[in-house]
JSON list of C-alpha atoms in Angstrom, two decimals:
[
{"chain": "V", "resi": 265, "resn": "MET", "atom": "CA", "xyz": [15.11, -27.78, -27.51]},
{"chain": "V", "resi": 266, "resn": "GLN", "atom": "CA", "xyz": [17.78, -30.06, -26.03]},
{"chain": "V", "resi": 267, "resn": "THR", "atom": "CA", "xyz": [18.90, -33.20, -27.80]},
{"chain": "V", "resi": 268, "resn": "ILE", "atom": "CA", "xyz": [18.59, -36.52, -25.99]},
{"chain": "V", "resi": 269, "resn": "GLU", "atom": "CA", "xyz": [22.36, -36.50, -25.41]},
{"chain": "V", "resi": 270, "resn": "GLN", "atom": "CA", "xyz": [22.21, -32.99, -23.92]},
{"chain": "V", "resi": 271, "resn": "LEU", "atom": "CA", "xyz": [19.34, -34.02, -21.63]},
{"chain": "V", "resi": 272, "resn": "ILE", "atom": "CA", "xyz": [21.33, -37.04, -20.42]},
{"chain": "V", "resi": 273, "resn": "GLU", "atom": "CA", "xyz": [24.30, -34.76, -19.75]},
{"chain": "V", "resi": 274, "resn": "THR", "atom": "CA", "xyz": [22.26, -31.96, -18.11]},
{"chain": "V", "resi": 275, "resn": "LEU", "atom": "CA", "xyz": [20.48, -34.38, -15.75]},
{"chain": "V", "resi": 276, "resn": "GLN", "atom": "CA", "xyz": [23.79, -36.21, -15.13]},
{"chain": "V", "resi": 277, "resn": "LEU", "atom": "CA", "xyz": [22.30, -39.57, -16.06]},
{"chain": "V", "resi": 278, "resn": "GLU", "atom": "CA", "xyz": [24.36, -42.76, -16.18]},
{"chain": "V", "resi": 279, "resn": "PRO", "atom": "CA", "xyz": [23.69, -46.08, -17.93]},
{"chain": "V", "resi": 280, "resn": "HIS", "atom": "CA", "xyz": [21.43, -48.37, -15.89]},
{"chain": "V", "resi": 281, "resn": "PRO", "atom": "CA", "xyz": [22.15, -52.16, -15.77]},
{"chain": "V", "resi": 282, "resn": "GLU", "atom": "CA", "xyz": [18.58, -52.90, -16.94]},
{"chain": "V", "resi": 283, "resn": "GLY", "atom": "CA", "xyz": [18.92, -50.48, -19.90]},
{"chain": "V", "resi": 284, "resn": "GLY", "atom": "CA", "xyz": [18.32, -46.76, -20.30]},
{"chain": "V", "resi": 285, "resn": "PHE", "atom": "CA", "xyz": [19.84, -44.03, -18.14]},
{"chain": "V", "resi": 286, "resn": "TYR", "atom": "CA", "xyz": [19.24, -42.95, -14.55]},
{"chain": "V", "resi": 287, "resn": "ARG", "atom": "CA", "xyz": [20.33, -40.82, -11.63]},
{"chain": "V", "resi": 288, "resn": "SER", "atom": "CA", "xyz": [19.36, -41.19, -8.01]},
{"chain": "V", "resi": 289, "resn": "THR", "atom": "CA", "xyz": [17.70, -37.93, -6.93]},
{"chain": "V", "resi": 290, "resn": "MET", "atom": "CA", "xyz": [16.34, -38.62, -3.43]},
{"chain": "V", "resi": 291, "resn": "ARG", "atom": "CA", "xyz": [16.91, -41.10, -0.59]},
{"chain": "V", "resi": 292, "resn": "ASP", "atom": "CA", "xyz": [15.13, -40.67, 2.71]},
{"chain": "V", "resi": 293, "resn": "ASP", "atom": "CA", "xyz": [17.39, -40.52, 5.77]},
{"chain": "V", "resi": 294, "resn": "GLU", "atom": "CA", "xyz": [14.86, -42.50, 7.81]},
{"chain": "V", "resi": 295, "resn": "LYS", "atom": "CA", "xyz": [15.54, -46.26, 7.65]},
{"chain": "V", "resi": 296, "resn": "LEU", "atom": "CA", "xyz": [13.33, -49.32, 7.86]},
{"chain": "V", "resi": 297, "resn": "SER", "atom": "CA", "xyz": [14.51, -52.67, 9.21]},
{"chain": "V", "resi": 298, "resn": "LEU", "atom": "CA", "xyz": [13.34, -55.40, 6.85]},
{"chain": "V", "resi": 299, "resn": "ALA", "atom": "CA", "xyz": [13.95, -59.16, 6.73]},
{"chain": "V", "resi": 300, "resn": "HIS", "atom": "CA", "xyz": [16.46, -58.61, 3.88]},
{"chain": "V", "resi": 301, "resn": "GLY", "atom": "CA", "xyz": [18.24, -55.64, 5.50]},
{"chain": "V", "resi": 302, "resn": "GLU", "atom": "CA", "xyz": [17.89, -51.98, 6.32]},
{"chain": "V", "resi": 303, "resn": "ARG", "atom": "CA", "xyz": [16.41, -49.74, 3.61]},
{"chain": "V", "resi": 304, "resn": "PRO", "atom": "CA", "xyz": [15.53, -46.05, 3.37]},
{"chain": "V", "resi": 305, "resn": "LEU", "atom": "CA", "xyz": [11.84, -45.23, 3.72]},
{"chain": "V", "resi": 306, "resn": "TYR", "atom": "CA", "xyz": [11.82, -44.27, 0.01]},
{"chain": "V", "resi": 307, "resn": "SER", "atom": "CA", "xyz": [14.14, -43.45, -2.88]},
{"chain": "V", "resi": 308, "resn": "SER", "atom": "CA", "xyz": [13.61, -41.76, -6.23]},
{"chain": "V", "resi": 309, "resn": "ILE", "atom": "CA", "xyz": [15.37, -41.58, -9.59]},
{"chain": "V", "resi": 310, "resn": "TYR", "atom": "CA", "xyz": [15.15, -39.93, -12.97]},
{"chain": "V", "resi": 311, "resn": "PHE", "atom": "CA", "xyz": [14.95, -42.60, -15.66]},
{"chain": "V", "resi": 312, "resn": "LEU", "atom": "CA", "xyz": [15.33, -41.94, -19.38]},
{"chain": "V", "resi": 313, "resn": "LEU", "atom": "CA", "xyz": [14.67, -44.54, -22.04]},
{"chain": "V", "resi": 314, "resn": "ARG", "atom": "CA", "xyz": [15.46, -43.92, -25.70]},
{"chain": "V", "resi": 315, "resn": "SER", "atom": "CA", "xyz": [13.55, -45.60, -28.54]},
{"chain": "V", "resi": 316, "resn": "GLN", "atom": "CA", "xyz": [16.47, -47.92, -29.23]},
{"chain": "V", "resi": 317, "resn": "ASP", "atom": "CA", "xyz": [16.72, -48.98, -25.56]},
{"chain": "V", "resi": 318, "resn": "ILE", "atom": "CA", "xyz": [14.82, -51.57, -23.57]},
{"chain": "V", "resi": 319, "resn": "SER", "atom": "CA", "xyz": [14.40, -51.58, -19.83]},
{"chain": "V", "resi": 320, "resn": "HIS", "atom": "CA", "xyz": [14.91, -55.34, -19.55]},
{"chain": "V", "resi": 321, "resn": "LEU", "atom": "CA", "xyz": [12.66, -57.53, -17.43]},
{"chain": "V", "resi": 322, "resn": "HIS", "atom": "CA", "xyz": [13.57, -57.37, -13.77]},
{"chain": "V", "resi": 323, "resn": "ARG", "atom": "CA", "xyz": [12.00, -57.58, -10.30]},
{"chain": "V", "resi": 324, "resn": "LEU", "atom": "CA", "xyz": [12.19, -55.53, -7.10]},
{"chain": "V", "resi": 325, "resn": "GLN", "atom": "CA", "xyz": [11.30, -56.37, -3.51]},
{"chain": "V", "resi": 326, "resn": "SER", "atom": "CA", "xyz": [9.53, -53.00, -3.10]},
{"chain": "V", "resi": 327, "resn": "ASP", "atom": "CA", "xyz": [6.67, -51.19, -4.79]},
{"chain": "V", "resi": 328, "resn": "GLU", "atom": "CA", "xyz": [7.71, -48.72, -7.49]},
{"chain": "V", "resi": 329, "resn": "VAL", "atom": "CA", "xyz": [5.60, -45.78, -8.69]},
{"chain": "V", "resi": 330, "resn": "TRP", "atom": "CA", "xyz": [6.44, -44.42, -12.14]},
{"chain": "V", "resi": 331, "resn": "TYR", "atom": "CA", "xyz": [5.73, -40.73, -12.91]},
{"chain": "V", "resi": 332, "resn": "TYR", "atom": "CA", "xyz": [5.68, -39.36, -16.45]},
{"chain": "V", "resi": 333, "resn": "HIS", "atom": "CA", "xyz": [7.85, -36.26, -16.95]},
{"chain": "V", "resi": 334, "resn": "GLY", "atom": "CA", "xyz": [8.23, -35.76, -20.70]},
{"chain": "V", "resi": 335, "resn": "GLY", "atom": "CA", "xyz": [9.03, -37.01, -24.15]},
{"chain": "V", "resi": 336, "resn": "SER", "atom": "CA", "xyz": [7.12, -39.98, -25.55]},
{"chain": "V", "resi": 337, "resn": "ALA", "atom": "CA", "xyz": [4.99, -42.43, -23.62]},
{"chain": "V", "resi": 338, "resn": "LEU", "atom": "CA", "xyz": [6.60, -45.54, -22.15]},
{"chain": "V", "resi": 339, "resn": "THR", "atom": "CA", "xyz": [4.97, -48.95, -22.17]},
{"chain": "V", "resi": 340, "resn": "ILE", "atom": "CA", "xyz": [5.48, -50.79, -18.90]},
{"chain": "V", "resi": 341, "resn": "HIS", "atom": "CA", "xyz": [5.34, -54.55, -19.45]},
{"chain": "V", "resi": 342, "resn": "MET", "atom": "CA", "xyz": [4.40, -56.51, -16.31]},
{"chain": "V", "resi": 343, "resn": "ILE", "atom": "CA", "xyz": [4.24, -60.20, -15.49]},
{"chain": "V", "resi": 344, "resn": "TYR", "atom": "CA", "xyz": [2.47, -60.49, -12.16]},
{"chain": "V", "resi": 345, "resn": "GLU", "atom": "CA", "xyz": [3.22, -63.13, -9.54]},
{"chain": "V", "resi": 346, "resn": "ASP", "atom": "CA", "xyz": [0.12, -65.09, -10.63]},
{"chain": "V", "resi": 347, "resn": "GLY", "atom": "CA", "xyz": [1.57, -65.31, -14.17]},
{"chain": "V", "resi": 348, "resn": "THR", "atom": "CA", "xyz": [-0.72, -62.84, -15.91]},
{"chain": "V", "resi": 349, "resn": "TYR", "atom": "CA", "xyz": [0.75, -60.27, -18.28]},
{"chain": "V", "resi": 350, "resn": "GLU", "atom": "CA", "xyz": [-0.32, -56.64, -18.65]},
{"chain": "V", "resi": 351, "resn": "ALA", "atom": "CA", "xyz": [1.06, -53.65, -20.55]},
{"chain": "V", "resi": 352, "resn": "LYS", "atom": "CA", "xyz": [0.27, -50.13, -19.36]},
{"chain": "V", "resi": 353, "resn": "LYS", "atom": "CA", "xyz": [1.14, -46.85, -21.09]},
{"chain": "V", "resi": 354, "resn": "LEU", "atom": "CA", "xyz": [2.80, -44.12, -19.02]},
{"chain": "V", "resi": 355, "resn": "GLY", "atom": "CA", "xyz": [2.09, -40.71, -20.54]},
{"chain": "V", "resi": 356, "resn": "LEU", "atom": "CA", "xyz": [-0.37, -37.84, -20.79]},
{"chain": "V", "resi": 357, "resn": "ASN", "atom": "CA", "xyz": [-2.62, -38.99, -23.66]},
{"chain": "V", "resi": 358, "resn": "ILE", "atom": "CA", "xyz": [-5.27, -40.02, -21.16]},
{"chain": "V", "resi": 359, "resn": "GLU", "atom": "CA", "xyz": [-8.10, -40.27, -23.70]},
{"chain": "V", "resi": 360, "resn": "ASN", "atom": "CA", "xyz": [-6.06, -43.00, -25.44]},
{"chain": "V", "resi": 361, "resn": "GLY", "atom": "CA", "xyz": [-5.43, -45.01, -22.28]},
{"chain": "V", "resi": 362, "resn": "GLU", "atom": "CA", "xyz": [-2.18, -43.47, -21.05]},
{"chain": "V", "resi": 363, "resn": "GLN", "atom": "CA", "xyz": [-1.75, -42.74, -17.34]},
{"chain": "V", "resi": 364, "resn": "PRO", "atom": "CA", "xyz": [0.56, -40.10, -15.80]},
{"chain": "V", "resi": 365, "resn": "GLN", "atom": "CA", "xyz": [1.55, -42.46, -12.98]},
{"chain": "V", "resi": 366, "resn": "ILE", "atom": "CA", "xyz": [1.63, -46.25, -12.68]},
{"chain": "V", "resi": 367, "resn": "LEU", "atom": "CA", "xyz": [2.27, -48.53, -9.72]},
{"chain": "V", "resi": 368, "resn": "VAL", "atom": "CA", "xyz": [4.40, -51.64, -10.21]},
{"chain": "V", "resi": 369, "resn": "GLU", "atom": "CA", "xyz": [3.79, -53.82, -7.16]},
{"chain": "V", "resi": 370, "resn": "LYS", "atom": "CA", "xyz": [6.70, -55.58, -5.46]},
{"chain": "V", "resi": 371, "resn": "GLY", "atom": "CA", "xyz": [7.36, -59.04, -6.83]},
{"chain": "V", "resi": 372, "resn": "THR", "atom": "CA", "xyz": [6.15, -58.12, -10.33]},
{"chain": "V", "resi": 373, "resn": "ILE", "atom": "CA", "xyz": [8.55, -58.85, -13.17]},
{"chain": "V", "resi": 374, "resn": "PHE", "atom": "CA", "xyz": [8.63, -55.78, -15.40]},
{"chain": "V", "resi": 375, "resn": "GLY", "atom": "CA", "xyz": [10.44, -53.74, -18.00]},
{"chain": "V", "resi": 376, "resn": "SER", "atom": "CA", "xyz": [9.64, -50.82, -20.27]},
{"chain": "V", "resi": 377, "resn": "SER", "atom": "CA", "xyz": [9.99, -49.62, -23.83]},
{"chain": "V", "resi": 378, "resn": "VAL", "atom": "CA", "xyz": [9.34, -46.54, -25.98]},
{"chain": "V", "resi": 379, "resn": "GLU", "atom": "CA", "xyz": [7.23, -47.53, -28.99]},
{"chain": "V", "resi": 380, "resn": "GLU", "atom": "CA", "xyz": [7.69, -44.28, -30.96]},
{"chain": "V", "resi": 381, "resn": "GLU", "atom": "CA", "xyz": [10.88, -44.13, -33.06]},
{"chain": "V", "resi": 382, "resn": "ASN", "atom": "CA", "xyz": [13.72, -41.60, -32.68]},
{"chain": "V", "resi": 383, "resn": "THR", "atom": "CA", "xyz": [12.59, -40.23, -29.34]},
{"chain": "V", "resi": 384, "resn": "PHE", "atom": "CA", "xyz": [12.76, -40.86, -25.60]},
{"chain": "V", "resi": 385, "resn": "GLY", "atom": "CA", "xyz": [10.64, -41.00, -22.48]},
{"chain": "V", "resi": 386, "resn": "LEU", "atom": "CA", "xyz": [11.69, -39.28, -19.24]},
{"chain": "V", "resi": 387, "resn": "VAL", "atom": "CA", "xyz": [10.10, -40.52, -16.03]},
{"chain": "V", "resi": 388, "resn": "GLY", "atom": "CA", "xyz": [10.60, -40.49, -12.30]},
{"chain": "V", "resi": 389, "resn": "CYS", "atom": "CA", "xyz": [10.51, -43.70, -10.26]},
{"chain": "V", "resi": 390, "resn": "MET", "atom": "CA", "xyz": [9.81, -43.70, -6.52]},
{"chain": "V", "resi": 391, "resn": "VAL", "atom": "CA", "xyz": [10.55, -46.95, -4.66]},
{"chain": "V", "resi": 392, "resn": "ALA", "atom": "CA", "xyz": [9.20, -47.66, -1.16]},
{"chain": "V", "resi": 393, "resn": "PRO", "atom": "CA", "xyz": [10.84, -49.07, 0.88]},
{"chain": "V", "resi": 394, "resn": "GLY", "atom": "CA", "xyz": [13.84, -47.51, -0.85]},
{"chain": "V", "resi": 395, "resn": "PHE", "atom": "CA", "xyz": [15.81, -49.12, -3.64]},
{"chain": "V", "resi": 396, "resn": "ASP", "atom": "CA", "xyz": [18.92, -51.19, -3.04]},
{"chain": "V", "resi": 397, "resn": "PHE", "atom": "CA", "xyz": [20.71, -53.11, -5.80]},
{"chain": "V", "resi": 398, "resn": "GLU", "atom": "CA", "xyz": [20.63, -56.17, -3.50]},
{"chain": "V", "resi": 399, "resn": "ASP", "atom": "CA", "xyz": [16.85, -56.24, -4.12]},
{"chain": "V", "resi": 400, "resn": "PHE", "atom": "CA", "xyz": [17.23, -56.02, -7.92]},
{"chain": "V", "resi": 401, "resn": "GLU", "atom": "CA", "xyz": [16.92, -59.19, -10.06]},
{"chain": "V", "resi": 402, "resn": "LEU", "atom": "CA", "xyz": [17.54, -59.22, -13.81]},
{"chain": "V", "resi": 403, "resn": "PHE", "atom": "CA", "xyz": [16.30, -62.19, -15.82]},
{"chain": "V", "resi": 404, "resn": "THR", "atom": "CA", "xyz": [17.35, -64.05, -18.95]},
{"chain": "V", "resi": 405, "resn": "GLN", "atom": "CA", "xyz": [14.92, -65.24, -21.59]},
{"chain": "V", "resi": 406, "resn": "GLN", "atom": "CA", "xyz": [15.62, -68.85, -20.63]},
{"chain": "V", "resi": 407, "resn": "GLN", "atom": "CA", "xyz": [14.85, -68.26, -16.94]},
{"chain": "V", "resi": 408, "resn": "LEU", "atom": "CA", "xyz": [11.52, -66.62, -17.71]},
{"chain": "V", "resi": 409, "resn": "LEU", "atom": "CA", "xyz": [10.48, -68.98, -20.52]},
{"chain": "V", "resi": 410, "resn": "GLU", "atom": "CA", "xyz": [10.81, -71.92, -18.12]},
{"chain": "V", "resi": 411, "resn": "ILE", "atom": "CA", "xyz": [8.26, -70.27, -15.78]},
{"chain": "V", "resi": 412, "resn": "TYR", "atom": "CA", "xyz": [6.06, -68.32, -18.23]},
{"chain": "V", "resi": 413, "resn": "PRO", "atom": "CA", "xyz": [6.18, -70.07, -21.64]},
{"chain": "V", "resi": 414, "resn": "LYS", "atom": "CA", "xyz": [2.85, -68.52, -22.69]},
{"chain": "V", "resi": 415, "resn": "HIS", "atom": "CA", "xyz": [4.53, -65.07, -22.67]},
{"chain": "V", "resi": 416, "resn": "GLU", "atom": "CA", "xyz": [7.28, -66.08, -25.12]},
{"chain": "V", "resi": 417, "resn": "VAL", "atom": "CA", "xyz": [6.81, -63.11, -27.48]},
{"chain": "V", "resi": 418, "resn": "ILE", "atom": "CA", "xyz": [7.15, -60.44, -24.79]},
{"chain": "V", "resi": 419, "resn": "ILE", "atom": "CA", "xyz": [9.92, -62.31, -22.95]},
{"chain": "V", "resi": 420, "resn": "LYS", "atom": "CA", "xyz": [11.99, -62.59, -26.16]},
{"chain": "V", "resi": 421, "resn": "LYS", "atom": "CA", "xyz": [11.46, -58.85, -26.76]},
{"chain": "V", "resi": 422, "resn": "MET", "atom": "CA", "xyz": [12.07, -57.64, -23.20]},
{"chain": "V", "resi": 423, "resn": "ALA", "atom": "CA", "xyz": [14.56, -60.02, -21.49]},
{"chain": "V", "resi": 424, "resn": "PHE", "atom": "CA", "xyz": [18.29, -60.42, -21.97]},
{"chain": "V", "resi": 425, "resn": "GLU", "atom": "CA", "xyz": [19.37, -63.44, -24.01]},
{"chain": "V", "resi": 426, "resn": "GLN", "atom": "CA", "xyz": [22.05, -63.94, -21.38]},
{"chain": "V", "resi": 427, "resn": "LEU", "atom": "CA", "xyz": [23.52, -61.88, -18.55]}
]
């Protein structure tokens, strides 16, 4: 069995600005013209999150579907545009509420974590219309606490203190 470090090397993953490791694996050649620019029809990445990592709270201007590939389950923490919070488990333990794929709708503020210690979760993320870093917003605790003070506990756990 490969170590986490070997898996990162084998899949050629790089550190992601939100936390964890990623590699772009697919980008459609077909383009869409959107109000905020031209984007590929879809894009996809591998994303690996270790137990000690946090995928910090961020927002995209496109829908993102997460697909479980292996390792431990990930918890996806979501603050919807209406201000409600929900956590969903991405994994294969379906009888305990995990799901093998989860949709994060555009405009949702979200991040992820691995609850089990000394392990990792490996997932795939498909974004449609395709991902562009211009559509990627990272948040600080202060920014989010001003808007969503009732979610203080999760914001302090999942958002950067400062960028």
